[in-house]
mmCIF file of C-alpha atoms in Angstrom:
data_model
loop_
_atom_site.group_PDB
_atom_site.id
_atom_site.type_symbol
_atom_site.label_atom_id
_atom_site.label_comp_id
_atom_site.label_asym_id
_atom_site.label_seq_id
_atom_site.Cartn_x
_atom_site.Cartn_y
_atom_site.Cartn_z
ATOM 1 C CA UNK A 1378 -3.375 15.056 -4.134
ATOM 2 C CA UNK A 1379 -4.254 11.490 -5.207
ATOM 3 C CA UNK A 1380 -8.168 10.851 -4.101
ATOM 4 C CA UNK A 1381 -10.417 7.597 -4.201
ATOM 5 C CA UNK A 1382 -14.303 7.515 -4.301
ATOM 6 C CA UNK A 1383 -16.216 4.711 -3.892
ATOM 7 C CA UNK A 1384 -19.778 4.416 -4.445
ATOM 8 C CA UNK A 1385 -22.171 3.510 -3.163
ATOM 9 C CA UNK A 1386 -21.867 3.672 0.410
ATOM 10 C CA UNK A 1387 -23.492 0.809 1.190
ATOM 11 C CA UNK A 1388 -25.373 -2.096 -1.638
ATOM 12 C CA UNK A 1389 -27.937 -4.343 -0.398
ATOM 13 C CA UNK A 1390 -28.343 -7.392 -3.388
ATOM 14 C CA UNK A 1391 -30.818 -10.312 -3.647
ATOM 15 C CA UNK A 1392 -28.951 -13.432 -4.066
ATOM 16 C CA UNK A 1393 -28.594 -13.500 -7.644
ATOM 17 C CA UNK A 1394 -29.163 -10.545 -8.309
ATOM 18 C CA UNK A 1395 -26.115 -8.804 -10.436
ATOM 19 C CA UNK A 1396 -24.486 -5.201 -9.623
ATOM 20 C CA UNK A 1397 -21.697 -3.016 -9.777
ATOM 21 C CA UNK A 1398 -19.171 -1.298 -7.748
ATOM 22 C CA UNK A 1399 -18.115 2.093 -8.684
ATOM 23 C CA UNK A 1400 -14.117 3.450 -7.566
ATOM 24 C CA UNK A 1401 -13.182 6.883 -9.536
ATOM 25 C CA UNK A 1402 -9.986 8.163 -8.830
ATOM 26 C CA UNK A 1403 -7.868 10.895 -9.997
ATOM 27 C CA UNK A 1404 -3.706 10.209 -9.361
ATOM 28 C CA UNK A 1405 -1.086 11.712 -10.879
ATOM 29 C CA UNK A 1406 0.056 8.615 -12.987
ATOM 30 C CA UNK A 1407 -1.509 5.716 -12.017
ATOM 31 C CA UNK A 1408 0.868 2.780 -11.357
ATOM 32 C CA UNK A 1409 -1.688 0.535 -10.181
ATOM 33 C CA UNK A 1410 -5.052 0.246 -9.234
ATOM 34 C CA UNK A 1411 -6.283 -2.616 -6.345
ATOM 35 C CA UNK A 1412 -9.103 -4.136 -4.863
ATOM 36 C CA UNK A 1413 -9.746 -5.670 -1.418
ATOM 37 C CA UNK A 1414 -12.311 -7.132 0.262
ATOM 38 C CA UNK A 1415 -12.909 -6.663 4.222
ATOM 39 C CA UNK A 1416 -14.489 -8.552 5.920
ATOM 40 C CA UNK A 1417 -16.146 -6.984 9.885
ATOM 41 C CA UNK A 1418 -12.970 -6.895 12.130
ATOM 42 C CA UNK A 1419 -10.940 -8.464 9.675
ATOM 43 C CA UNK A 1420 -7.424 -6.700 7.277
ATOM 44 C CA UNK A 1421 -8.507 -6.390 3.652
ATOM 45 C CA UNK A 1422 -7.902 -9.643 1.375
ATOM 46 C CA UNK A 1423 -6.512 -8.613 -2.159
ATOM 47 C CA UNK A 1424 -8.713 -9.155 -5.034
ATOM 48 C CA UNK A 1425 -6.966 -7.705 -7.987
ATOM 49 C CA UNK A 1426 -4.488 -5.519 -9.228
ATOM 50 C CA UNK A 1427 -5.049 -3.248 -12.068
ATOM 51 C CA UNK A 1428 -2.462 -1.658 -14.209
ATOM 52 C CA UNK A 1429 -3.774 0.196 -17.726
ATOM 53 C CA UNK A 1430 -7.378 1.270 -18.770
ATOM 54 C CA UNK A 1431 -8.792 -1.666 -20.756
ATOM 55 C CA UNK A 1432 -7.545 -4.253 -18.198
ATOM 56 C CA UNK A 1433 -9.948 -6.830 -17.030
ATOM 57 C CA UNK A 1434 -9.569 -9.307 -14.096
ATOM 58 C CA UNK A 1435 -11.910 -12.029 -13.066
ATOM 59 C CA UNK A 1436 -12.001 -14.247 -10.116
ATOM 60 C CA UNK A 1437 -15.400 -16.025 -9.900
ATOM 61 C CA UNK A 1438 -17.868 -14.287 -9.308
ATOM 62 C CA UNK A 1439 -16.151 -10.913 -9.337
ATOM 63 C CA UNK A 1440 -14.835 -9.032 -12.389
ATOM 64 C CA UNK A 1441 -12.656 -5.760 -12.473
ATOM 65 C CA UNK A 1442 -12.431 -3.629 -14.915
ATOM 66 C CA UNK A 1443 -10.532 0.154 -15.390
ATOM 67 C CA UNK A 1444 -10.633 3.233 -17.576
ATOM 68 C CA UNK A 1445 -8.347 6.126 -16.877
ATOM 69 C CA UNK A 1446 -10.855 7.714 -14.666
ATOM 70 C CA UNK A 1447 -12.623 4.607 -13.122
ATOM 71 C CA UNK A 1448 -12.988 1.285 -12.310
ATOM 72 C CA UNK A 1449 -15.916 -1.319 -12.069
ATOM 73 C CA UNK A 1450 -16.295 -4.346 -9.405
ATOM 74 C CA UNK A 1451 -18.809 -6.049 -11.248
ATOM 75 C CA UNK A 1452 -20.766 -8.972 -8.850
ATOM 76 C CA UNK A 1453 -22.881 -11.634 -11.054
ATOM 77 C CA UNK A 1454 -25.013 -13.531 -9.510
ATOM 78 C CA UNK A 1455 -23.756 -13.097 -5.710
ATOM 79 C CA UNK A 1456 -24.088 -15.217 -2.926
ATOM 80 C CA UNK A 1457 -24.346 -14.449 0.914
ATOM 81 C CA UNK A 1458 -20.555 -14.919 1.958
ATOM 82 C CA UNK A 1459 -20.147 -12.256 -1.160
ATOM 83 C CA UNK A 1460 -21.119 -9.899 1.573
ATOM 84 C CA UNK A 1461 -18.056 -7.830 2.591
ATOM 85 C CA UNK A 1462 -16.577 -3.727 2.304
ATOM 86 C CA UNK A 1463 -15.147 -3.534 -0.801
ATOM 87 C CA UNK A 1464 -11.773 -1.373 -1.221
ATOM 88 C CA UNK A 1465 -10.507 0.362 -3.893
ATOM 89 C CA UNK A 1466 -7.239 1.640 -3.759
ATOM 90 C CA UNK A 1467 -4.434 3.617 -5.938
ATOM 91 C CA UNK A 1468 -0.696 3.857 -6.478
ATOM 92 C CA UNK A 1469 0.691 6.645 -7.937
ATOM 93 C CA UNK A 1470 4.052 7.277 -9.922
ATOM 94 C CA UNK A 1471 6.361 8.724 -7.668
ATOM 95 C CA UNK A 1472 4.462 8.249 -4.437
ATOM 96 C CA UNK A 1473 6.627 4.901 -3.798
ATOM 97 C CA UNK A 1474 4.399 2.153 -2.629
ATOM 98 C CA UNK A 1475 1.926 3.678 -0.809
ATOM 99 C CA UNK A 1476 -1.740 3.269 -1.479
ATOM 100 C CA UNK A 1477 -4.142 5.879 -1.277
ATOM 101 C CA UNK A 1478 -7.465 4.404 0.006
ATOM 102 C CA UNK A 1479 -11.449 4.833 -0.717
ATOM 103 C CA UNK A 1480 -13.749 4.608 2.005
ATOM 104 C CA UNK A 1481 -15.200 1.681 0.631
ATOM 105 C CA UNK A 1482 -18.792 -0.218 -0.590
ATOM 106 C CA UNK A 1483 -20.490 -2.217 1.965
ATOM 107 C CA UNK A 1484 -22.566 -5.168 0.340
ATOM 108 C CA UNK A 1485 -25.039 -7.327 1.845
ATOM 109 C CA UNK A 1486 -26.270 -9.765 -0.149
ATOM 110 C CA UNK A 1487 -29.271 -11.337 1.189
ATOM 111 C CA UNK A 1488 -31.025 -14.957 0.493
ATOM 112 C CA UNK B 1431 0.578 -17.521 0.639
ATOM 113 C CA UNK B 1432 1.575 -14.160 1.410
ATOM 114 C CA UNK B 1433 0.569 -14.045 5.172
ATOM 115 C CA UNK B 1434 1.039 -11.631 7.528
ATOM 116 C CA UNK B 1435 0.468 -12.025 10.938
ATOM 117 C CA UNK B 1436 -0.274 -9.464 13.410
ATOM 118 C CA UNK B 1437 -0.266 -9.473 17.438
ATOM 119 C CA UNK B 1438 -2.136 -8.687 19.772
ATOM 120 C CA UNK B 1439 -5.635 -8.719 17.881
ATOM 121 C CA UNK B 1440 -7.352 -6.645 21.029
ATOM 122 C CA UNK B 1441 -5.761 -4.808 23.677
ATOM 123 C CA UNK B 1442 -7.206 -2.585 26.198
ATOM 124 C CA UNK B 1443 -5.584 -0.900 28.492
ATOM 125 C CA UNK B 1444 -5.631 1.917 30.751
ATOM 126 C CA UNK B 1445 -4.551 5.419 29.924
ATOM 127 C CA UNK B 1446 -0.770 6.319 30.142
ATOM 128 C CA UNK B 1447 0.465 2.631 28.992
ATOM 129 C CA UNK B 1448 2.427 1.780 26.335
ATOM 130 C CA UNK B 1449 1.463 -0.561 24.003
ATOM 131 C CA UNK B 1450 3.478 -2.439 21.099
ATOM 132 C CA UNK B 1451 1.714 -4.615 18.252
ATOM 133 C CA UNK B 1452 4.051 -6.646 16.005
ATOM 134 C CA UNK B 1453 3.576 -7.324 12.597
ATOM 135 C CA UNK B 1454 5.152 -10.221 10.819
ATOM 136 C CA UNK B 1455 5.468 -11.800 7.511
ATOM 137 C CA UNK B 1456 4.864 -15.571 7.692
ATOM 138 C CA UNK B 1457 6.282 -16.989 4.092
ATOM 139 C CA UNK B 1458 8.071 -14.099 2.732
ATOM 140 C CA UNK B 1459 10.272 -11.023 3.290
ATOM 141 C CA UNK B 1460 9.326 -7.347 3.665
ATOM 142 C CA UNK B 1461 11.818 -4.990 2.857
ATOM 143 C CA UNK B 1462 8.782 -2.312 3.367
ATOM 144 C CA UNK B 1463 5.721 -2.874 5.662
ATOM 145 C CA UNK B 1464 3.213 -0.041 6.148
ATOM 146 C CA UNK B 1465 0.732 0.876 9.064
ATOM 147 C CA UNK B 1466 -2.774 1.911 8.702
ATOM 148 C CA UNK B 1467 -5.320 3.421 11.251
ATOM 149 C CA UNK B 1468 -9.552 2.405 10.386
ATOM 150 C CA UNK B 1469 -12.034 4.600 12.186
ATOM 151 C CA UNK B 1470 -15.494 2.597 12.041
ATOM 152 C CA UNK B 1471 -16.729 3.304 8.762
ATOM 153 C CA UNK B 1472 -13.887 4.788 6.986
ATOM 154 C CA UNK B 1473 -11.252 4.320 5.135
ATOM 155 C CA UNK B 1474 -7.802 3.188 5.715
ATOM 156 C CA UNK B 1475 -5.283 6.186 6.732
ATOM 157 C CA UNK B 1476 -1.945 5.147 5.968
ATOM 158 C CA UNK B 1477 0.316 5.939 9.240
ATOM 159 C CA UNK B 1478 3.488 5.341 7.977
ATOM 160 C CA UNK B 1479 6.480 3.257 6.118
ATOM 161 C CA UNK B 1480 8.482 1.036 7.863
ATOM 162 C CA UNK B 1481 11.425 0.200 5.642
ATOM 163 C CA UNK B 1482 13.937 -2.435 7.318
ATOM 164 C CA UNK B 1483 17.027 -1.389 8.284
ATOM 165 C CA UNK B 1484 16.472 3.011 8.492
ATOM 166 C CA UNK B 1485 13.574 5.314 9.953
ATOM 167 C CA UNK B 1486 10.411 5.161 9.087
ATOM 168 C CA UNK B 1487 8.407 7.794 6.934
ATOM 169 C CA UNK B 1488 5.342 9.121 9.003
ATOM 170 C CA UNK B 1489 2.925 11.155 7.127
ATOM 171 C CA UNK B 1490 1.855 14.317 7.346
ATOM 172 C CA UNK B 1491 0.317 14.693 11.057
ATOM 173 C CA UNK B 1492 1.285 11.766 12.901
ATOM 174 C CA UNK B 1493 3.709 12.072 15.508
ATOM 175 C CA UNK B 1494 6.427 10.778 15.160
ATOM 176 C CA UNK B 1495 7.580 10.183 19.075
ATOM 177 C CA UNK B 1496 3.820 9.055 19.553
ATOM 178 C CA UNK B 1497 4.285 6.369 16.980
ATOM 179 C CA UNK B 1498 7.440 4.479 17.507
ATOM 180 C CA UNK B 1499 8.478 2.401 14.650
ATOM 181 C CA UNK B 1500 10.789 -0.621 14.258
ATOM 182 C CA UNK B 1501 11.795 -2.859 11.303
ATOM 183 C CA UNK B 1502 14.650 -4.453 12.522
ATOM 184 C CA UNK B 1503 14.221 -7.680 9.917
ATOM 185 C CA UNK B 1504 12.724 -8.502 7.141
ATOM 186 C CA UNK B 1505 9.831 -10.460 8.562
ATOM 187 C CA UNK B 1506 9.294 -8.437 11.465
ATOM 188 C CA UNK B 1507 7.926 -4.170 11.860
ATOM 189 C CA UNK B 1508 7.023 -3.230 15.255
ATOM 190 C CA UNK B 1509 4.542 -0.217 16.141
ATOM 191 C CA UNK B 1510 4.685 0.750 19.867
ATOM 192 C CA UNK B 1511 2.034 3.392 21.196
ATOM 193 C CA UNK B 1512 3.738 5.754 23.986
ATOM 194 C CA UNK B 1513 1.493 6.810 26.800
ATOM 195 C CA UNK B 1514 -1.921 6.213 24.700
ATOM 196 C CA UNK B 1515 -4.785 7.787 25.895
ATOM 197 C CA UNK B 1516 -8.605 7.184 24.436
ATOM 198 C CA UNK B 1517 -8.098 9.021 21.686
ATOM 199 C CA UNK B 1518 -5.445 6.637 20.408
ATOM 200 C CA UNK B 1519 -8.561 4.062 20.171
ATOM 201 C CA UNK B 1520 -8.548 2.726 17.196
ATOM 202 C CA UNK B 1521 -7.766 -0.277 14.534
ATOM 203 C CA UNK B 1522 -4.570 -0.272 13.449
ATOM 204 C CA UNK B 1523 -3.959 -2.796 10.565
ATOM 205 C CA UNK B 1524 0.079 -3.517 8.976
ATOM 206 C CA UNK B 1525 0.880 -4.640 5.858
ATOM 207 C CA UNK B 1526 3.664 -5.972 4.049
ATOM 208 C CA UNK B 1527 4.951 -5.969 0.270
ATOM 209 C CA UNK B 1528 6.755 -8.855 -0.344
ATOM 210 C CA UNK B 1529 10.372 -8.192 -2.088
ATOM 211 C CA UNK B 1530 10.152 -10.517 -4.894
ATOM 212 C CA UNK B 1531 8.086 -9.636 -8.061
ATOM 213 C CA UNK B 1532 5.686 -7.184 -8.326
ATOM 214 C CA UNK B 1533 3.105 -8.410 -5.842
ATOM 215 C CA UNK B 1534 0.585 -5.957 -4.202
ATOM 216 C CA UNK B 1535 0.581 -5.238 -0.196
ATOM 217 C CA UNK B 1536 -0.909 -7.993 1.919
ATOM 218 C CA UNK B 1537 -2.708 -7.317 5.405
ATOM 219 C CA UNK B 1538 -2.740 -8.424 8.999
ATOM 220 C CA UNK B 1539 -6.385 -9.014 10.716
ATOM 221 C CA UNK B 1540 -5.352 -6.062 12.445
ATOM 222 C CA UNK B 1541 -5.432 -4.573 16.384
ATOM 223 C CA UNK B 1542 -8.303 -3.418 18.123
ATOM 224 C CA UNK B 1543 -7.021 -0.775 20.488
ATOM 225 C CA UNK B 1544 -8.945 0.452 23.460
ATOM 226 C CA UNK B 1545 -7.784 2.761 25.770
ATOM 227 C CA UNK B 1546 -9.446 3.388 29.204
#
């Protein structure tokens, strides 16, 4: 069975201040790995989509990265509207489309 | 783009009603559109797959004649609670792949559903 954990549970950040987000996951071949961001009350937003260990991603302030038994949401320097649940999420070969969820990393990132 | 659209955003209702939230794509087709259930603080529970045109695939646990399911275009999956009652509470997000290339699934701001 395909499984997600995200850690931690919950990040509190000084603006500025630079962290990481931690997603391990075992799936029996790995198709693709995604993040979202949710915001309270709100669907997830995609991020990124990651495919093979070594793969990086960056959008701003945010930068992915995967090995074949985790990935990294790296933050630099985050602002206050950085302050979301972060989801990490698998596709496995075989398993179609679906997407086996984490239970997410809920930031706060404070001024 | 890639925006899906989802409707009502909060229901309540009493218990016994039925209660159906559409789920569309705004600026691209679906062949396959999913449906997720989000207890506070937890992850996203995939429901099932709506594919357009045939039956949907429930997983293991939810019921089927519980959860009615309808794709009947390619913009468009339908999820219709029968008879809810409070313990159908819940937020129940869609989302849509879109056909062409290999794009990941995009979501709806989801349903708030509260049963009385």
């Amino acid at each position: 069975e395909d499984q997600v954990t995200q850690s931690p549970e919950a990040l509190r950040l000084q603006e500025g201040e630079s962290s990481s987000l931690n997603c391990s996951y075992t799936v029996s071949g790995l198709r693709g790995l995604f993040w979202y961001r949710q915001d309270p009350g709100k669907g997830p937003e995609f991020l990124f989509t990651l495919y093979s260990a070594g793969e990086e991603k960056e959008k701003e302030r945010l930068k992915a990265t995967l090995t074949k038994k985790e990935s990294f949401l790296h933050i630099t320097a985050p602002k206050p509207e950085d302050s979301a649940t972060y989801l990490c999420a698998v596709q496995a070969g075989g398993g179609g489309n679906k997407l086996t969820f984490g239970t997410g990393t809920q930031l706060k990132v404070e001024l | 783009g890639a925006v899906v659209s989802q409707h009502p955003s909060w229901v309540i209702c009493k218990s016994g009603t039925s209660v159906k939230i559409e789920c569309r794509s705004l600026d691209f087709q679906a062949t396959t559109m999913f449906w997720y259930r989000q207890f506070p603080k937890q992850s996203l529970m995939l429901m099932a797959t709506s594919n357009e045109g045939s039956k949907a695939t429930y997983e293991q646990g939810v019921e089927k004649d519980k959860f009615l399911i309808n794709h009947a275009s390619l913009t468009l999956s339908t999820l219709t609670v029968t008879s809810a009652h409070p313990e159908d509470s819940s937020f129940y997000i869609c989302s849509a792949r879109p056909d062409r290339g290999n794009q990941p699934q995009h979501f709806g701001d989801g349903t708030r559903l509260s049963i009385l």
